[in-house]
Amino acid sequence: MAERTLETRERTLTSACEVIAEMGFEKIRMRMVAEHAGVSTALLHYHFETREKLFAEAMKHSFAQTGTELERDADSVPASVILARIVHSMLPTDPELRQDWKLWQELWVRALRDESAHHLAVDLYEQLHTWVAEALRRGISSGEFSRCDIDATSTLVLALCDGFGIRLMLDDPRVTLDTAQAAIWQAVAGTLGTPSAFPEV
């Protein structure tokens, strides 16, 4: 029973991510998510009392999926590859990540007006910052990267990913995935003492 409940919750959160990304948070209703997930509205309300709680849990679910992917074989590849994977995953590089980006854009707008959304956004950015910082620490510890201000470099990586990511989401003809990744990497390669070419991920 517990396994079935967890499976239903996961399916519902996946559906919520899809519906919110497609419709926008302000337009969705709990009924829409329930229908998309193939569950009753009553069951949806049992797991998530309000739209706001559903949105927060959907964001955490989406974020966790990215984190799981970043952790694969993390102990057996160079720190530069881990960092490059993080950069790649923080850009809209495939349909799933474009969906994630739509969720982030919804969160940014809500965070400007809603205190709970603001706290969620700050918390998720802190986790992103930690991912980048840990990759930098690993590279410095192994001698792969030069010593640097880890917090400042992590903040720079996140800011560049946000900026280029928005341009990619807008299909700006001046920005491609390759040029975005190359520019982000070149911005930190000198500081890290690593080759300027974006690593294979």
CSV table of C-alpha atoms in Angstrom, one decimal:
chain,number,residue,atom,x,y,z
A,1,MET,CA,0.0,0.0,0.0
A,2,ALA,CA,2.8,2.4,0.9
A,3,GLU,CA,4.6,1.6,-2.4
A,4,ARG,CA,1.4,2.3,-4.3
A,5,THR,CA,0.8,5.5,-2.5
A,6,LEU,CA,4.3,6.7,-3.3
A,7,GLU,CA,3.9,5.7,-6.9
A,8,THR,CA,0.6,7.7,-7.1
A,9,ARG,CA,2.3,10.7,-5.5
A,10,GLU,CA,5.2,10.6,-8.0
A,11,ARG,CA,2.9,10.2,-11.0
A,12,THR,CA,0.8,13.1,-9.7
A,13,LEU,CA,3.8,15.4,-9.2
A,14,THR,CA,5.1,14.5,-12.7
A,15,SER,CA,1.7,15.4,-14.1
A,16,ALA,CA,1.6,18.6,-12.1
A,17,CYS,CA,5.0,19.6,-13.6
A,18,GLU,CA,3.7,19.0,-17.1
A,19,VAL,CA,0.4,20.9,-16.6
A,20,ILE,CA,2.0,23.9,-14.8
A,21,ALA,CA,4.7,24.2,-17.5
A,22,GLU,CA,2.1,24.0,-20.3
A,23,MET,CA,-0.6,26.2,-18.8
A,24,GLY,CA,1.2,28.4,-16.2
A,25,PHE,CA,0.4,28.3,-12.5
A,26,GLU,CA,-2.3,31.0,-12.5
A,27,LYS,CA,-4.4,29.1,-15.1
A,28,ILE,CA,-4.3,25.6,-13.6
A,29,ARG,CA,-6.9,24.1,-11.4
A,30,MET,CA,-6.5,21.0,-9.2
A,31,ARG,CA,-9.0,19.2,-11.4
A,32,MET,CA,-6.8,19.6,-14.5
A,33,VAL,CA,-3.9,18.0,-12.7
A,34,ALA,CA,-6.0,15.2,-11.3
A,35,GLU,CA,-7.4,14.4,-14.8
A,36,HIS,CA,-3.9,14.5,-16.3
A,37,ALA,CA,-2.6,12.2,-13.6
A,38,GLY,CA,-5.6,9.8,-13.8
A,39,VAL,CA,-6.5,10.3,-10.1
A,40,SER,CA,-9.6,11.7,-8.4
A,41,THR,CA,-9.7,15.4,-7.3
A,42,ALA,CA,-10.3,14.1,-3.8
A,43,LEU,CA,-7.2,12.1,-3.8
A,44,LEU,CA,-5.2,15.0,-5.2
A,45,HIS,CA,-6.4,17.2,-2.3
A,46,TYR,CA,-5.6,14.4,0.1
A,47,HIS,CA,-1.9,14.6,-0.9
A,48,PHE,CA,-1.8,18.4,-1.6
A,49,GLU,CA,-4.2,20.6,0.2
A,50,THR,CA,-3.8,23.7,-2.0
A,51,ARG,CA,-2.5,24.7,-5.5
A,52,GLU,CA,0.4,26.5,-3.7
A,53,LYS,CA,1.5,23.3,-1.9
A,54,LEU,CA,1.1,21.3,-5.1
A,55,PHE,CA,3.3,23.8,-6.9
A,56,ALA,CA,6.0,23.8,-4.2
A,57,GLU,CA,6.1,20.0,-4.2
A,58,ALA,CA,6.2,19.9,-8.0
A,59,MET,CA,9.2,22.2,-8.0
A,60,LYS,CA,11.0,20.1,-5.5
A,61,HIS,CA,10.2,16.9,-7.5
A,62,SER,CA,11.5,18.4,-10.7
A,63,PHE,CA,14.6,19.6,-8.9
A,64,ALA,CA,15.2,16.2,-7.3
A,65,GLN,CA,15.1,14.5,-10.7
A,66,THR,CA,17.9,16.8,-12.0
A,67,GLY,CA,20.0,16.1,-8.9
A,68,THR,CA,19.6,12.3,-9.3
A,69,GLU,CA,21.0,12.6,-12.9
A,70,LEU,CA,24.0,14.7,-11.8
A,71,GLU,CA,25.0,12.1,-9.2
A,72,ARG,CA,25.5,9.2,-11.7
A,73,ASP,CA,29.1,7.9,-11.7
A,74,ALA,CA,30.1,11.1,-9.9
A,75,ASP,CA,32.9,9.4,-8.1
A,76,SER,CA,34.6,8.1,-11.3
A,77,VAL,CA,34.8,11.1,-13.6
A,78,PRO,CA,36.9,14.3,-13.4
A,79,ALA,CA,35.5,17.3,-11.5
A,80,SER,CA,35.5,19.3,-14.8
A,81,VAL,CA,33.0,16.8,-16.2
A,82,ILE,CA,30.8,17.1,-13.1
A,83,LEU,CA,30.9,20.9,-13.4
A,84,ALA,CA,30.1,20.7,-17.1
A,85,ARG,CA,27.2,18.4,-16.4
A,86,ILE,CA,25.8,20.9,-13.9
A,87,VAL,CA,26.1,23.7,-16.4
A,88,HIS,CA,24.4,21.5,-19.0
A,89,SER,CA,21.6,20.6,-16.7
A,90,MET,CA,21.0,24.2,-15.7
A,91,LEU,CA,20.3,25.2,-19.3
A,92,PRO,CA,17.2,24.2,-21.4
A,93,THR,CA,19.2,21.6,-23.3
A,94,ASP,CA,16.3,19.1,-24.0
A,95,PRO,CA,12.5,19.0,-23.8
A,96,GLU,CA,12.5,17.9,-20.1
A,97,LEU,CA,14.9,20.7,-19.1
A,98,ARG,CA,12.9,23.2,-21.1
A,99,GLN,CA,9.9,22.1,-19.0
A,100,ASP,CA,11.9,22.6,-15.9
A,101,TRP,CA,12.8,26.0,-17.0
A,102,LYS,CA,9.2,26.9,-17.5
A,103,LEU,CA,8.6,25.8,-13.9
A,104,TRP,CA,11.5,28.0,-12.7
A,105,GLN,CA,10.1,31.0,-14.6
A,106,GLU,CA,6.8,30.5,-12.8
A,107,LEU,CA,8.6,30.3,-9.5
A,108,TRP,CA,10.5,33.5,-10.2
A,109,VAL,CA,7.3,35.4,-10.9
A,110,ARG,CA,5.6,34.0,-7.8
A,111,ALA,CA,8.6,34.6,-5.6
A,112,LEU,CA,8.3,38.3,-6.2
A,113,ARG,CA,4.9,38.4,-4.6
A,114,ASP,CA,4.5,35.3,-2.4
A,115,GLU,CA,6.6,34.8,0.7
A,116,SER,CA,6.5,31.0,0.7
A,117,ALA,CA,7.5,30.9,-3.0
A,118,HIS,CA,10.3,33.3,-2.2
A,119,HIS,CA,11.7,31.0,0.5
A,120,LEU,CA,11.4,28.0,-1.9
A,121,ALA,CA,13.3,29.9,-4.6
A,122,VAL,CA,16.1,30.9,-2.2
A,123,ASP,CA,16.3,27.3,-0.8
A,124,LEU,CA,16.6,25.8,-4.3
A,125,TYR,CA,19.2,28.3,-5.4
A,126,GLU,CA,21.2,27.4,-2.2
A,127,GLN,CA,21.1,23.7,-3.3
A,128,LEU,CA,22.3,24.7,-6.8
A,129,HIS,CA,25.0,26.7,-5.2
A,130,THR,CA,26.1,23.7,-3.2
A,131,TRP,CA,26.2,21.5,-6.3
A,132,VAL,CA,28.5,23.9,-8.0
A,133,ALA,CA,30.6,24.5,-4.9
A,134,GLU,CA,31.1,20.8,-4.3
A,135,ALA,CA,32.3,20.2,-7.8
A,136,LEU,CA,34.8,23.1,-7.4
A,137,ARG,CA,36.0,21.8,-4.1
A,138,ARG,CA,36.5,18.4,-5.5
A,139,GLY,CA,38.5,19.8,-8.4
A,140,ILE,CA,40.7,21.9,-6.1
A,141,SER,CA,41.3,19.0,-3.8
A,142,SER,CA,42.4,16.7,-6.6
A,143,GLY,CA,44.6,19.4,-8.1
A,144,GLU,CA,42.5,19.5,-11.3
A,145,PHE,CA,41.4,23.1,-10.5
A,146,SER,CA,43.4,26.1,-9.2
A,147,ARG,CA,42.4,27.5,-5.9
A,148,CYS,CA,39.7,30.1,-6.2
A,149,ASP,CA,37.0,31.9,-4.3
A,150,ILE,CA,34.5,29.0,-4.4
A,151,ASP,CA,31.4,31.0,-3.4
A,152,ALA,CA,32.1,33.8,-5.9
A,153,THR,CA,32.8,31.4,-8.7
A,154,SER,CA,29.7,29.3,-7.9
A,155,THR,CA,27.5,32.5,-7.9
A,156,LEU,CA,29.0,33.5,-11.3
A,157,VAL,CA,28.2,30.1,-12.8
A,158,LEU,CA,24.6,30.2,-11.6
A,159,ALA,CA,24.1,33.8,-12.8
A,160,LEU,CA,25.6,33.0,-16.3
A,161,CYS,CA,23.4,29.9,-16.6
A,162,ASP,CA,20.3,31.9,-15.7
A,163,GLY,CA,21.1,34.7,-18.2
A,164,PHE,CA,22.0,32.4,-21.1
A,165,GLY,CA,19.1,30.1,-20.2
A,166,ILE,CA,16.6,32.9,-20.6
A,167,ARG,CA,18.0,33.7,-24.0
A,168,LEU,CA,17.8,30.0,-25.0
A,169,MET,CA,14.2,29.8,-23.8
A,170,LEU,CA,13.3,32.8,-26.0
A,171,ASP,CA,15.0,31.1,-29.0
A,172,ASP,CA,17.2,34.2,-29.3
A,173,PRO,CA,19.0,33.7,-32.7
A,174,ARG,CA,22.2,35.2,-31.2
A,175,VAL,CA,22.5,32.4,-28.6
A,176,THR,CA,22.8,28.7,-29.2
A,177,LEU,CA,23.4,25.9,-26.7
A,178,ASP,CA,27.0,25.5,-27.9
A,179,THR,CA,27.8,29.2,-27.7
A,180,ALA,CA,26.1,29.5,-24.2
A,181,GLN,CA,28.1,26.5,-22.8
A,182,ALA,CA,31.3,27.8,-24.3
A,183,ALA,CA,30.8,31.3,-23.0
A,184,ILE,CA,30.0,30.1,-19.4
A,185,TRP,CA,33.0,27.7,-19.4
A,186,GLN,CA,35.4,30.4,-20.8
A,187,ALA,CA,34.2,32.8,-18.1
A,188,VAL,CA,35.5,30.5,-15.3
A,189,ALA,CA,38.2,28.4,-17.1
A,190,GLY,CA,40.9,31.0,-16.4
A,191,THR,CA,40.0,31.1,-12.7
A,192,LEU,CA,40.0,27.3,-12.5
A,193,GLY,CA,43.2,26.9,-14.5
A,194,THR,CA,41.5,24.4,-16.8
A,195,PRO,CA,41.3,24.2,-20.6
A,196,SER,CA,38.8,26.6,-22.1
A,197,ALA,CA,36.9,24.1,-24.2
A,198,PHE,CA,33.7,22.8,-22.8
A,199,PRO,CA,34.2,19.2,-21.6
A,200,GLU,CA,32.3,16.3,-23.1
A,201,VAL,CA,29.4,15.4,-20.8
